[in-house]
Amino acid sequence: MRRRDVDAVVASSPENVTYASEYWGLSHWARRGTQVYAVVWNEPARSVDLIVPAALADLVTETVSAAARIHVYGNFVLGSASLPDNDHERQLLELVTDAANPTSGPELLLKVLRARLGSGRVAVEHTGLADGALTTLADGLAEVELVDAGPLLREFRAVKSDQEVELLRRAAQITEQAAESALIAAHPGATETDIAQRFMTALIEQGALPETTVIGTGRRSALPNALPVERELRSGDVLRFDIGCRFGHYVSDIARCVALERVGGSERSLYRALANGLEEAAALLAPGVGTSEVYAAAMAAARRDGIPDYQRTHCGHGIGIANYDLPNITATSTEMLEPGMVICIETPYYRLGEFGLQVEDTFLITDDGAERFTQAPRELLILTDW
């Protein structure tokens, strides 16, 4: 924020509000458009103003750091025969029944900003703002320059804290273990939905929630976003997982493939080329390496080792509280890897009408290289215990 000469950043999307304030609001995540804001101030110590509707204030007092200042708009009916003896409940009751609360989120946001700024520069995330909210801010902060916070927030999230790294490591490992568990359901007569149910159950048993469940078999494995259907598994099918979970608000994204009972030579050789692409990209991971170099290594290996016409717009991405964080791993990306970045490297290949194959693993960039969170097989596995 100092480098960008920004006095405050206003987060409005669910991901960025949670990132900035620790606050998670059910309706904010489930019903996009609910007005919740986190105002992060450019100060030496952490300084956050959190603005929520009264209907979403129930978790504020339990989940948000004491460093955050809480502001509520609107009112909400909560019954209580007497003043609760629990501190959290008492504070909640006071927050949601205060007759002096402003009636709208943008109105309250403007009030919070005007209380501390007569002039200056504020970065505002547009993504979660209601129609007209930006105009309300611009009109009420005539001496303040408003700029787009989207790029700045993505930059904030690119390098992870130790706490974020641990959540991402655990999310990736839970997903990998759940995929292995799901293969128990891969038997004659089973369907894609049977496997998906076993996968999601295994996630929940480990304390995570499903985030991405792309599971396709046979020719449906070539559909990039295949949702599981009631198709029965057949001998010779490729089973492709592109899967992830959400754990402590942080997500995972890995891919796994197996062949059922038998497999053709083409699938084996193509999978090996894709795996080699991932491995050669992974071998480059270190601070100071350009993401376009990582992309080039993945593409070159896959083309050299069996897919001469291999094409991808990207071969990976950062991951965090959102599935796609910085950096982008593309031919033209200019980001450099930094310690603390967590990234997914992937090499998918889709052959419509036949099969799809995909390799994807997750890595932490460390001070002197990279730590691998997950381990995709180097060869296409064949599931023979039918």
C-alpha positions as a Markdown table, in Angstrom:
| # | Residue | x | y | z |
|---|---|---|---|---|
| 1 | Met | 0.0 | 0.0 | 0.0 |
| 2 | Arg | 2.9 | 2.3 | 0.7 |
| 3 | Arg | 4.4 | 1.6 | -2.7 |
| 4 | Arg | 1.1 | 2.3 | -4.4 |
| 5 | Asp | 0.5 | 5.4 | -2.3 |
| 6 | Val | -2.9 | 4.2 | -1.1 |
| 7 | Asp | -4.4 | 5.3 | 2.2 |
| 8 | Ala | -6.9 | 2.5 | 2.4 |
| 9 | Val | -8.2 | -0.5 | 0.5 |
| 10 | Val | -11.9 | -1.4 | 0.4 |
| 11 | Ala | -12.5 | -5.2 | -0.1 |
| 12 | Ser | -16.0 | -6.1 | -1.2 |
| 13 | Ser | -16.0 | -9.7 | -2.6 |
| 14 | Pro | -16.4 | -12.6 | -0.2 |
| 15 | Glu | -12.9 | -13.9 | -0.8 |
| 16 | Asn | -11.2 | -10.6 | -0.2 |
| 17 | Val | -13.4 | -9.6 | 2.8 |
| 18 | Thr | -12.5 | -12.9 | 4.5 |
| 19 | Tyr | -8.9 | -12.5 | 3.5 |
| 20 | Ala | -8.7 | -9.0 | 4.9 |
| 21 | Ser | -10.8 | -9.4 | 8.1 |
| 22 | Glu | -11.1 | -13.1 | 8.9 |
| 23 | Tyr | -14.9 | -12.6 | 8.7 |
| 24 | Trp | -17.0 | -15.2 | 6.9 |
| 25 | Gly | -20.7 | -14.4 | 6.2 |
| 26 | Leu | -22.9 | -17.1 | 5.0 |
| 27 | Ser | -25.1 | -15.0 | 2.8 |
| 28 | His | -22.2 | -13.0 | 1.5 |
| 29 | Trp | -20.6 | -16.2 | 0.1 |
| 30 | Ala | -23.8 | -17.9 | -0.9 |
| 31 | Arg | -25.7 | -14.9 | -2.3 |
| 32 | Arg | -23.3 | -12.7 | -4.2 |
| 33 | Gly | -24.3 | -9.1 | -4.1 |
| 34 | Thr | -24.8 | -8.9 | -0.3 |
| 35 | Gln | -23.0 | -5.8 | 0.8 |
| 36 | Val | -20.1 | -6.5 | 3.2 |
| 37 | Tyr | -16.9 | -4.5 | 3.2 |
| 38 | Ala | -13.5 | -4.6 | 4.9 |
| 39 | Val | -11.6 | -1.4 | 4.9 |
| 40 | Val | -7.8 | -2.0 | 5.4 |
| 41 | Trp | -5.9 | 1.1 | 6.4 |
| 42 | Asn | -2.3 | 1.9 | 5.5 |
| 43 | Glu | -0.9 | 1.9 | 9.1 |
| 44 | Pro | 2.1 | 0.1 | 10.8 |
| 45 | Ala | -0.2 | -2.2 | 12.8 |
| 46 | Arg | -3.1 | -4.1 | 11.4 |
| 47 | Ser | -6.1 | -1.8 | 11.1 |
| 48 | Val | -9.4 | -2.9 | 9.7 |
| 49 | Asp | -13.0 | -1.6 | 9.7 |
| 50 | Leu | -15.6 | -4.3 | 9.0 |
| 51 | Ile | -19.0 | -3.3 | 7.7 |
| 52 | Val | -21.8 | -5.9 | 7.7 |
| 53 | Pro | -25.6 | -6.0 | 7.6 |
| 54 | Ala | -27.3 | -6.8 | 10.9 |
| 55 | Ala | -28.5 | -10.1 | 9.5 |
| 56 | Leu | -24.9 | -11.3 | 9.1 |
| 57 | Ala | -23.5 | -10.0 | 12.4 |
| 58 | Asp | -23.8 | -13.2 | 14.4 |
| 59 | Leu | -20.3 | -14.5 | 13.7 |
| 60 | Val | -18.5 | -11.2 | 13.8 |
| 61 | Thr | -17.9 | -11.2 | 17.5 |
| 62 | Glu | -16.6 | -14.8 | 17.5 |
| 63 | Thr | -14.4 | -14.9 | 14.4 |
| 64 | Val | -13.0 | -11.4 | 13.9 |
| 65 | Ser | -9.8 | -10.2 | 15.5 |
| 66 | Ala | -10.2 | -7.7 | 18.3 |
| 67 | Ala | -8.1 | -5.3 | 16.1 |
| 68 | Ala | -11.1 | -4.9 | 13.7 |
| 69 | Arg | -13.7 | -2.2 | 14.3 |
| 70 | Ile | -17.2 | -3.5 | 13.6 |
| 71 | His | -19.9 | -1.4 | 12.0 |
| 72 | Val | -23.4 | -2.7 | 11.4 |
| 73 | Tyr | -26.2 | -1.3 | 9.1 |
| 74 | Gly | -29.9 | -2.1 | 9.3 |
| 75 | Asn | -31.5 | -4.1 | 12.2 |
| 76 | Phe | -32.4 | -7.7 | 12.9 |
| 77 | Val | -34.9 | -9.2 | 15.3 |
| 78 | Leu | -33.3 | -11.4 | 18.0 |
| 79 | Gly | -35.3 | -12.4 | 21.0 |
| 80 | Ser | -33.9 | -12.3 | 24.5 |
| 81 | Ala | -35.8 | -12.3 | 27.8 |
| 82 | Ser | -33.0 | -10.4 | 29.5 |
| 83 | Leu | -29.5 | -9.1 | 28.6 |
| 84 | Pro | -27.4 | -12.2 | 27.8 |
| 85 | Asp | -24.6 | -13.1 | 30.3 |
| 86 | Asn | -22.4 | -14.2 | 27.4 |
| 87 | Asp | -20.1 | -11.4 | 26.1 |
| 88 | His | -20.5 | -12.4 | 22.4 |
| 89 | Glu | -24.3 | -12.7 | 22.6 |
| 90 | Arg | -24.6 | -9.4 | 24.5 |
| 91 | Gln | -22.4 | -7.6 | 21.9 |
| 92 | Leu | -24.4 | -9.1 | 19.1 |
| 93 | Leu | -27.7 | -8.0 | 20.5 |
| 94 | Glu | -26.4 | -4.5 | 20.9 |
| 95 | Leu | -25.1 | -4.4 | 17.4 |
| 96 | Val | -28.2 | -5.6 | 15.6 |
| 97 | Thr | -30.8 | -3.7 | 17.5 |
| 98 | Asp | -29.2 | -0.3 | 17.6 |
| 99 | Ala | -31.8 | 2.1 | 16.2 |
| 100 | Ala | -29.0 | 4.5 | 15.1 |
| 101 | Asn | -27.6 | 2.0 | 12.6 |
| 102 | Pro | -27.5 | 3.4 | 9.0 |
| 103 | Thr | -29.9 | 1.7 | 6.6 |
| 104 | Ser | -27.5 | 0.8 | 3.8 |
| 105 | Gly | -24.1 | -0.6 | 3.3 |
| 106 | Pro | -22.8 | 2.1 | 0.9 |
| 107 | Glu | -24.0 | 4.8 | 3.2 |
| 108 | Leu | -22.2 | 3.3 | 6.2 |
| 109 | Leu | -19.0 | 2.7 | 4.1 |
| 110 | Leu | -19.0 | 6.3 | 3.1 |
| 111 | Lys | -19.4 | 7.3 | 6.7 |
| 112 | Val | -16.5 | 5.2 | 7.8 |
| 113 | Leu | -14.2 | 6.6 | 5.1 |
| 114 | Arg | -15.2 | 10.2 | 5.6 |
| 115 | Ala | -14.5 | 9.9 | 9.4 |
| 116 | Arg | -10.8 | 9.4 | 8.6 |
| 117 | Leu | -10.2 | 10.9 | 5.2 |
| 118 | Gly | -10.6 | 14.5 | 3.9 |
| 119 | Ser | -8.4 | 13.8 | 0.9 |
| 120 | Gly | -6.0 | 11.1 | -0.3 |
| 121 | Arg | -6.2 | 7.9 | -2.3 |
| 122 | Val | -8.5 | 4.9 | -1.7 |
| 123 | Ala | -8.4 | 1.6 | -3.7 |
| 124 | Val | -12.0 | 0.2 | -4.0 |
| 125 | Glu | -12.7 | -3.4 | -5.2 |
| 126 | His | -15.6 | -3.1 | -7.6 |
| 127 | Thr | -16.5 | -6.8 | -7.7 |
| 128 | Gly | -18.9 | -6.9 | -4.8 |
| 129 | Leu | -20.3 | -3.4 | -4.9 |
| 130 | Ala | -24.0 | -2.9 | -5.4 |
| 131 | Asp | -25.2 | -0.8 | -8.4 |
| 132 | Gly | -24.7 | 2.9 | -7.6 |
| 133 | Ala | -22.3 | 2.3 | -4.6 |
| 134 | Leu | -19.2 | 3.5 | -6.4 |
| 135 | Thr | -21.1 | 6.7 | -7.4 |
| 136 | Thr | -22.2 | 7.2 | -3.8 |
| 137 | Leu | -18.5 | 7.0 | -2.7 |
| 138 | Ala | -17.3 | 9.3 | -5.5 |
| 139 | Asp | -19.9 | 11.9 | -4.8 |
| 140 | Gly | -19.3 | 11.8 | -1.0 |
| 141 | Leu | -15.5 | 11.8 | -1.2 |
| 142 | Ala | -15.0 | 14.6 | -3.7 |
| 143 | Glu | -11.4 | 15.2 | -2.5 |
| 144 | Val | -10.4 | 11.6 | -2.5 |
| 145 | Glu | -9.1 | 9.8 | -5.5 |
| 146 | Leu | -10.7 | 6.4 | -6.0 |
| 147 | Val | -8.8 | 3.7 | -7.9 |
| 148 | Asp | -9.5 | 0.0 | -8.7 |
| 149 | Ala | -8.4 | -2.3 | -5.8 |
| 150 | Gly | -8.7 | -5.5 | -7.9 |
| 151 | Pro | -5.1 | -5.7 | -9.0 |
| 152 | Leu | -3.8 | -4.6 | -5.6 |
| 153 | Leu | -5.8 | -7.3 | -3.8 |
| 154 | Arg | -4.6 | -10.0 | -6.1 |
| 155 | Glu | -1.0 | -8.8 | -5.4 |
| 156 | Phe | -1.7 | -8.9 | -1.7 |
| 157 | Arg | -2.8 | -12.5 | -1.9 |
| 158 | Ala | 0.0 | -13.8 | -4.1 |
| 159 | Val | 2.5 | -14.5 | -1.3 |
| 160 | Lys | 1.1 | -16.5 | 1.6 |
| 161 | Ser | 1.6 | -16.3 | 5.3 |
| 162 | Asp | 2.7 | -19.4 | 7.3 |
| 163 | Gln | -0.9 | -19.9 | 8.4 |
| 164 | Glu | -2.2 | -19.8 | 4.8 |
| 165 | Val | 0.5 | -22.2 | 3.7 |
| 166 | Glu | -0.5 | -24.7 | 6.3 |
| 167 | Leu | -4.2 | -24.5 | 5.3 |
| 168 | Leu | -3.3 | -24.9 | 1.6 |
| 169 | Arg | -0.9 | -27.8 | 2.3 |
| 170 | Arg | -3.6 | -29.6 | 4.3 |
| 171 | Ala | -6.3 | -28.9 | 1.7 |
| 172 | Ala | -4.1 | -30.4 | -1.1 |
| 173 | Gln | -3.3 | -33.5 | 1.0 |
| 174 | Ile | -7.0 | -34.0 | 2.0 |
| 175 | Thr | -8.0 | -33.9 | -1.7 |
| 176 | Glu | -5.3 | -36.4 | -2.7 |
| 177 | Gln | -6.4 | -38.8 | 0.1 |
| 178 | Ala | -10.0 | -38.4 | -0.9 |
| 179 | Ala | -9.3 | -39.2 | -4.5 |
| 180 | Glu | -7.6 | -42.4 | -3.4 |
| 181 | Ser | -10.6 | -43.3 | -1.2 |
| 182 | Ala | -13.0 | -42.6 | -4.1 |
| 183 | Leu | -11.3 | -45.3 | -6.1 |
| 184 | Ile | -12.8 | -47.9 | -3.7 |
| 185 | Ala | -16.1 | -47.1 | -5.4 |
| 186 | Ala | -14.6 | -47.8 | -8.9 |
| 187 | His | -16.0 | -51.3 | -9.5 |
| 188 | Pro | -18.2 | -52.9 | -12.2 |
| 189 | Gly | -21.7 | -51.4 | -12.2 |
| 190 | Ala | -20.6 | -48.3 | -10.4 |
| 191 | Thr | -21.3 | -44.9 | -11.8 |
| 192 | Glu | -19.5 | -41.6 | -12.0 |
| 193 | Thr | -21.9 | -40.3 | -9.3 |
| 194 | Asp | -21.0 | -43.2 | -7.0 |
| 195 | Ile | -17.4 | -42.2 | -7.2 |
| 196 | Ala | -18.2 | -38.5 | -6.7 |
| 197 | Gln | -20.2 | -39.3 | -3.6 |
| 198 | Arg | -17.4 | -41.4 | -2.2 |
| 199 | Phe | -14.9 | -38.5 | -2.9 |
| 200 | Met | -17.1 | -35.9 | -1.3 |
| 201 | Thr | -17.8 | -38.1 | 1.7 |
| 202 | Ala | -14.0 | -38.6 | 2.2 |
| 203 | Leu | -13.5 | -34.8 | 2.1 |
| 204 | Ile | -16.1 | -34.2 | 4.7 |
| 205 | Glu | -14.8 | -36.9 | 6.9 |
| 206 | Gln | -11.5 | -35.0 | 7.0 |
| 207 | Gly | -13.1 | -31.7 | 7.9 |
| 208 | Ala | -13.2 | -30.2 | 4.4 |
| 209 | Leu | -16.0 | -29.2 | 2.0 |
| 210 | Pro | -16.2 | -30.1 | -1.7 |
| 211 | Glu | -15.1 | -27.2 | -4.0 |
| 212 | Thr | -14.5 | -28.8 | -7.4 |
| 213 | Thr | -15.7 | -32.2 | -8.4 |
| 214 | Val | -15.0 | -32.8 | -12.1 |
| 215 | Ile | -15.1 | -36.6 | -12.6 |
| 216 | Gly | -15.5 | -38.1 | -16.1 |
| 217 | Thr | -15.0 | -41.6 | -17.5 |
| 218 | Gly | -14.6 | -43.0 | -21.0 |
| 219 | Arg | -15.2 | -40.4 | -23.6 |
| 220 | Arg | -16.6 | -38.1 | -21.0 |
| 221 | Ser | -13.2 | -37.8 | -19.5 |
| 222 | Ala | -12.4 | -35.5 | -22.4 |
| 223 | Leu | -14.9 | -32.9 | -21.3 |
| 224 | Pro | -12.9 | -30.3 | -19.4 |
| 225 | Asn | -15.6 | -29.6 | -16.9 |
| 226 | Ala | -17.4 | -33.0 | -16.8 |
| 227 | Leu | -19.9 | -33.1 | -14.0 |
| 228 | Pro | -20.5 | -36.7 | -12.7 |
| 229 | Val | -23.5 | -38.5 | -14.3 |
| 230 | Glu | -25.1 | -41.9 | -14.0 |
| 231 | Arg | -22.7 | -43.5 | -16.6 |
| 232 | Glu | -21.5 | -46.9 | -15.5 |
| 233 | Leu | -17.8 | -47.6 | -15.6 |
| 234 | Arg | -16.5 | -50.0 | -18.3 |
| 235 | Ser | -13.3 | -51.9 | -18.7 |
| 236 | Gly | -10.8 | -49.8 | -20.7 |
| 237 | Asp | -12.2 | -46.5 | -19.5 |
| 238 | Val | -9.9 | -43.6 | -18.5 |
| 239 | Leu | -11.2 | -42.1 | -15.2 |
| 240 | Arg | -10.2 | -38.4 | -14.8 |
| 241 | Phe | -10.4 | -36.4 | -11.6 |
| 242 | Asp | -10.0 | -32.6 | -11.6 |
| 243 | Ile | -10.9 | -32.0 | -8.0 |
| 244 | Gly | -10.5 | -29.8 | -5.0 |
| 245 | Cys | -11.8 | -28.9 | -1.6 |
| 246 | Arg | -12.2 | -25.9 | 0.7 |
| 247 | Phe | -10.5 | -26.2 | 4.1 |
| 248 | Gly | -10.5 | -23.3 | 6.5 |
| 249 | His | -11.6 | -21.0 | 3.6 |
| 250 | Tyr | -8.6 | -22.1 | 1.5 |
| 251 | Val | -8.9 | -24.3 | -1.6 |
| 252 | Ser | -7.1 | -27.1 | -3.4 |
| 253 | Asp | -6.9 | -28.1 | -7.1 |
| 254 | Ile | -5.3 | -31.3 | -8.3 |
| 255 | Ala | -5.9 | -33.8 | -11.0 |
| 256 | Arg | -5.5 | -37.6 | -11.1 |
| 257 | Cys | -6.2 | -40.3 | -13.8 |
| 258 | Val | -6.4 | -44.0 | -13.7 |
| 259 | Ala | -7.3 | -46.6 | -16.4 |
| 260 | Leu | -9.9 | -49.2 | -15.5 |
| 261 | Glu | -8.6 | -52.8 | -15.9 |
| 262 | Arg | -6.7 | -52.2 | -19.2 |
| 263 | Val | -5.4 | -49.4 | -21.3 |
| 264 | Gly | -4.1 | -48.8 | -24.8 |
| 265 | Gly | -0.6 | -47.8 | -25.6 |
| 266 | Ser | -1.7 | -44.4 | -26.8 |
| 267 | Glu | -3.1 | -43.4 | -23.3 |
| 268 | Arg | 0.1 | -44.6 | -21.6 |
| 269 | Ser | 2.5 | -42.7 | -23.9 |
| 270 | Leu | 0.4 | -39.5 | -23.8 |
| 271 | Tyr | 0.1 | -39.6 | -20.0 |
| 272 | Arg | 3.9 | -40.0 | -19.8 |
| 273 | Ala | 4.4 | -36.9 | -22.0 |
| 274 | Leu | 2.1 | -34.9 | -19.8 |
| 275 | Ala | 3.7 | -36.1 | -16.6 |
| 276 | Asn | 7.2 | -35.2 | -18.0 |
| 277 | Gly | 5.8 | -31.7 | -18.8 |
| 278 | Leu | 4.8 | -31.3 | -15.2 |
| 279 | Glu | 8.1 | -32.6 | -13.9 |
| 280 | Glu | 10.3 | -30.4 | -16.0 |
| 281 | Ala | 8.2 | -27.4 | -15.0 |
| 282 | Ala | 8.5 | -28.4 | -11.4 |
| 283 | Ala | 12.3 | -28.7 | -11.6 |
| 284 | Leu | 12.5 | -25.0 | -12.4 |
| 285 | Leu | 10.5 | -23.8 | -9.5 |
| 286 | Ala | 12.6 | -21.4 | -7.4 |
| 287 | Pro | 12.5 | -17.7 | -6.4 |
| 288 | Gly | 13.4 | -15.4 | -9.3 |
| 289 | Val | 12.2 | -17.7 | -12.0 |
| 290 | Gly | 9.8 | -16.2 | -14.5 |
| 291 | Thr | 6.4 | -17.9 | -14.8 |
| 292 | Ser | 6.7 | -17.8 | -18.6 |
| 293 | Glu | 9.8 | -20.0 | -18.2 |
| 294 | Val | 7.8 | -22.5 | -16.2 |
| 295 | Tyr | 5.2 | -22.6 | -18.9 |
| 296 | Ala | 7.8 | -23.0 | -21.7 |
| 297 | Ala | 9.4 | -26.0 | -19.9 |
| 298 | Ala | 6.1 | -27.8 | -19.5 |
| 299 | Met | 5.1 | -27.2 | -23.1 |
| 300 | Ala | 8.5 | -28.2 | -24.5 |
| 301 | Ala | 8.6 | -31.5 | -22.6 |
| 302 | Ala | 5.1 | -32.6 | -23.5 |
| 303 | Arg | 5.7 | -31.8 | -27.2 |
| 304 | Arg | 9.1 | -33.5 | -27.2 |
| 305 | Asp | 7.9 | -36.7 | -25.5 |
| 306 | Gly | 4.8 | -37.5 | -27.4 |
| 307 | Ile | 2.4 | -34.7 | -28.1 |
| 308 | Pro | 4.1 | -32.5 | -30.8 |
| 309 | Asp | 1.0 | -30.4 | -31.3 |
| 310 | Tyr | 0.3 | -29.8 | -27.6 |
| 311 | Gln | -1.4 | -26.5 | -26.9 |
| 312 | Arg | -2.4 | -24.8 | -23.7 |
| 313 | Thr | -3.3 | -21.2 | -22.8 |
| 314 | His | -1.8 | -21.8 | -19.3 |
| 315 | Cys | 0.0 | -24.5 | -17.4 |
| 316 | Gly | -0.8 | -23.5 | -13.9 |
| 317 | His | -1.8 | -20.7 | -11.5 |
| 318 | Gly | -1.5 | -19.5 | -8.0 |
| 319 | Ile | -4.0 | -20.8 | -5.5 |
| 320 | Gly | -5.2 | -19.5 | -2.1 |
| 321 | Ile | -8.5 | -18.3 | -0.7 |
| 322 | Ala | -9.6 | -18.3 | -4.4 |
| 323 | Asn | -8.9 | -21.1 | -6.9 |
| 324 | Tyr | -7.0 | -18.7 | -9.2 |
| 325 | Asp | -4.5 | -16.4 | -7.5 |
| 326 | Leu | -1.4 | -14.8 | -8.9 |
| 327 | Pro | 0.9 | -15.8 | -10.5 |
| 328 | Asn | -0.5 | -16.9 | -13.9 |
| 329 | Ile | 1.7 | -19.5 | -15.7 |
| 330 | Thr | 1.3 | -18.6 | -19.3 |
| 331 | Ala | 3.5 | -17.9 | -22.3 |
| 332 | Thr | 3.2 | -14.1 | -21.8 |
| 333 | Ser | 3.0 | -13.8 | -18.0 |
| 334 | Thr | 5.6 | -11.5 | -16.5 |
| 335 | Glu | 5.4 | -12.5 | -12.8 |
| 336 | Met | 8.5 | -13.8 | -11.0 |
| 337 | Leu | 8.2 | -16.6 | -8.5 |
| 338 | Glu | 8.7 | -15.5 | -4.9 |
| 339 | Pro | 9.0 | -17.4 | -1.6 |
| 340 | Gly | 5.6 | -18.0 | -0.1 |
| 341 | Met | 3.7 | -18.3 | -3.4 |
| 342 | Val | 1.6 | -21.5 | -3.7 |
| 343 | Ile | 1.0 | -22.7 | -7.2 |
| 344 | Cys | -0.6 | -25.5 | -9.2 |
| 345 | Ile | 1.2 | -26.9 | -12.2 |
| 346 | Glu | -1.1 | -28.7 | -14.7 |
| 347 | Thr | -0.8 | -30.4 | -18.1 |
| 348 | Pro | -4.3 | -31.5 | -19.3 |
| 349 | Tyr | -5.0 | -33.0 | -22.7 |
| 350 | Tyr | -8.5 | -33.6 | -24.1 |
| 351 | Arg | -9.2 | -35.8 | -27.1 |
| 352 | Leu | -12.9 | -35.4 | -27.8 |
| 353 | Gly | -14.7 | -38.7 | -28.5 |
| 354 | Glu | -11.9 | -40.7 | -27.0 |
| 355 | Phe | -10.5 | -39.7 | -23.6 |
| 356 | Gly | -9.0 | -37.0 | -21.5 |
| 357 | Leu | -5.8 | -37.1 | -19.4 |
| 358 | Gln | -4.5 | -34.6 | -16.8 |
| 359 | Val | -1.7 | -34.2 | -14.4 |
| 360 | Glu | -1.8 | -31.5 | -11.7 |
| 361 | Asp | 0.1 | -31.0 | -8.4 |
| 362 | Thr | 0.6 | -28.2 | -5.9 |
| 363 | Phe | 3.9 | -26.6 | -4.8 |
| 364 | Leu | 5.1 | -24.0 | -2.3 |
| 365 | Ile | 7.9 | -21.7 | -3.5 |
| 366 | Thr | 10.5 | -21.8 | -0.7 |
| 367 | Asp | 13.7 | -19.7 | -0.2 |
| 368 | Asp | 15.8 | -22.1 | -2.2 |
| 369 | Gly | 13.4 | -24.1 | -4.4 |
| 370 | Ala | 10.0 | -25.6 | -3.9 |
| 371 | Glu | 8.1 | -28.0 | -1.6 |
| 372 | Arg | 5.7 | -30.4 | -3.3 |
| 373 | Phe | 2.4 | -30.8 | -1.5 |
| 374 | Thr | 1.1 | -33.7 | -3.7 |
| 375 | Gln | 2.5 | -36.4 | -5.8 |
| 376 | Ala | 1.0 | -37.4 | -9.1 |
| 377 | Pro | 2.1 | -40.8 | -10.5 |
| 378 | Arg | 4.7 | -40.7 | -13.3 |
| 379 | Glu | 2.9 | -43.4 | -15.2 |
| 380 | Leu | -0.8 | -43.9 | -15.8 |
| 381 | Leu | -2.1 | -46.2 | -13.1 |
| 382 | Ile | -4.3 | -49.2 | -14.0 |
| 383 | Leu | -7.0 | -50.2 | -11.6 |
| 384 | Thr | -7.1 | -54.0 | -11.8 |
| 385 | Asp | -8.9 | -55.0 | -8.6 |
| 386 | Trp | -12.4 | -55.3 | -10.1 |
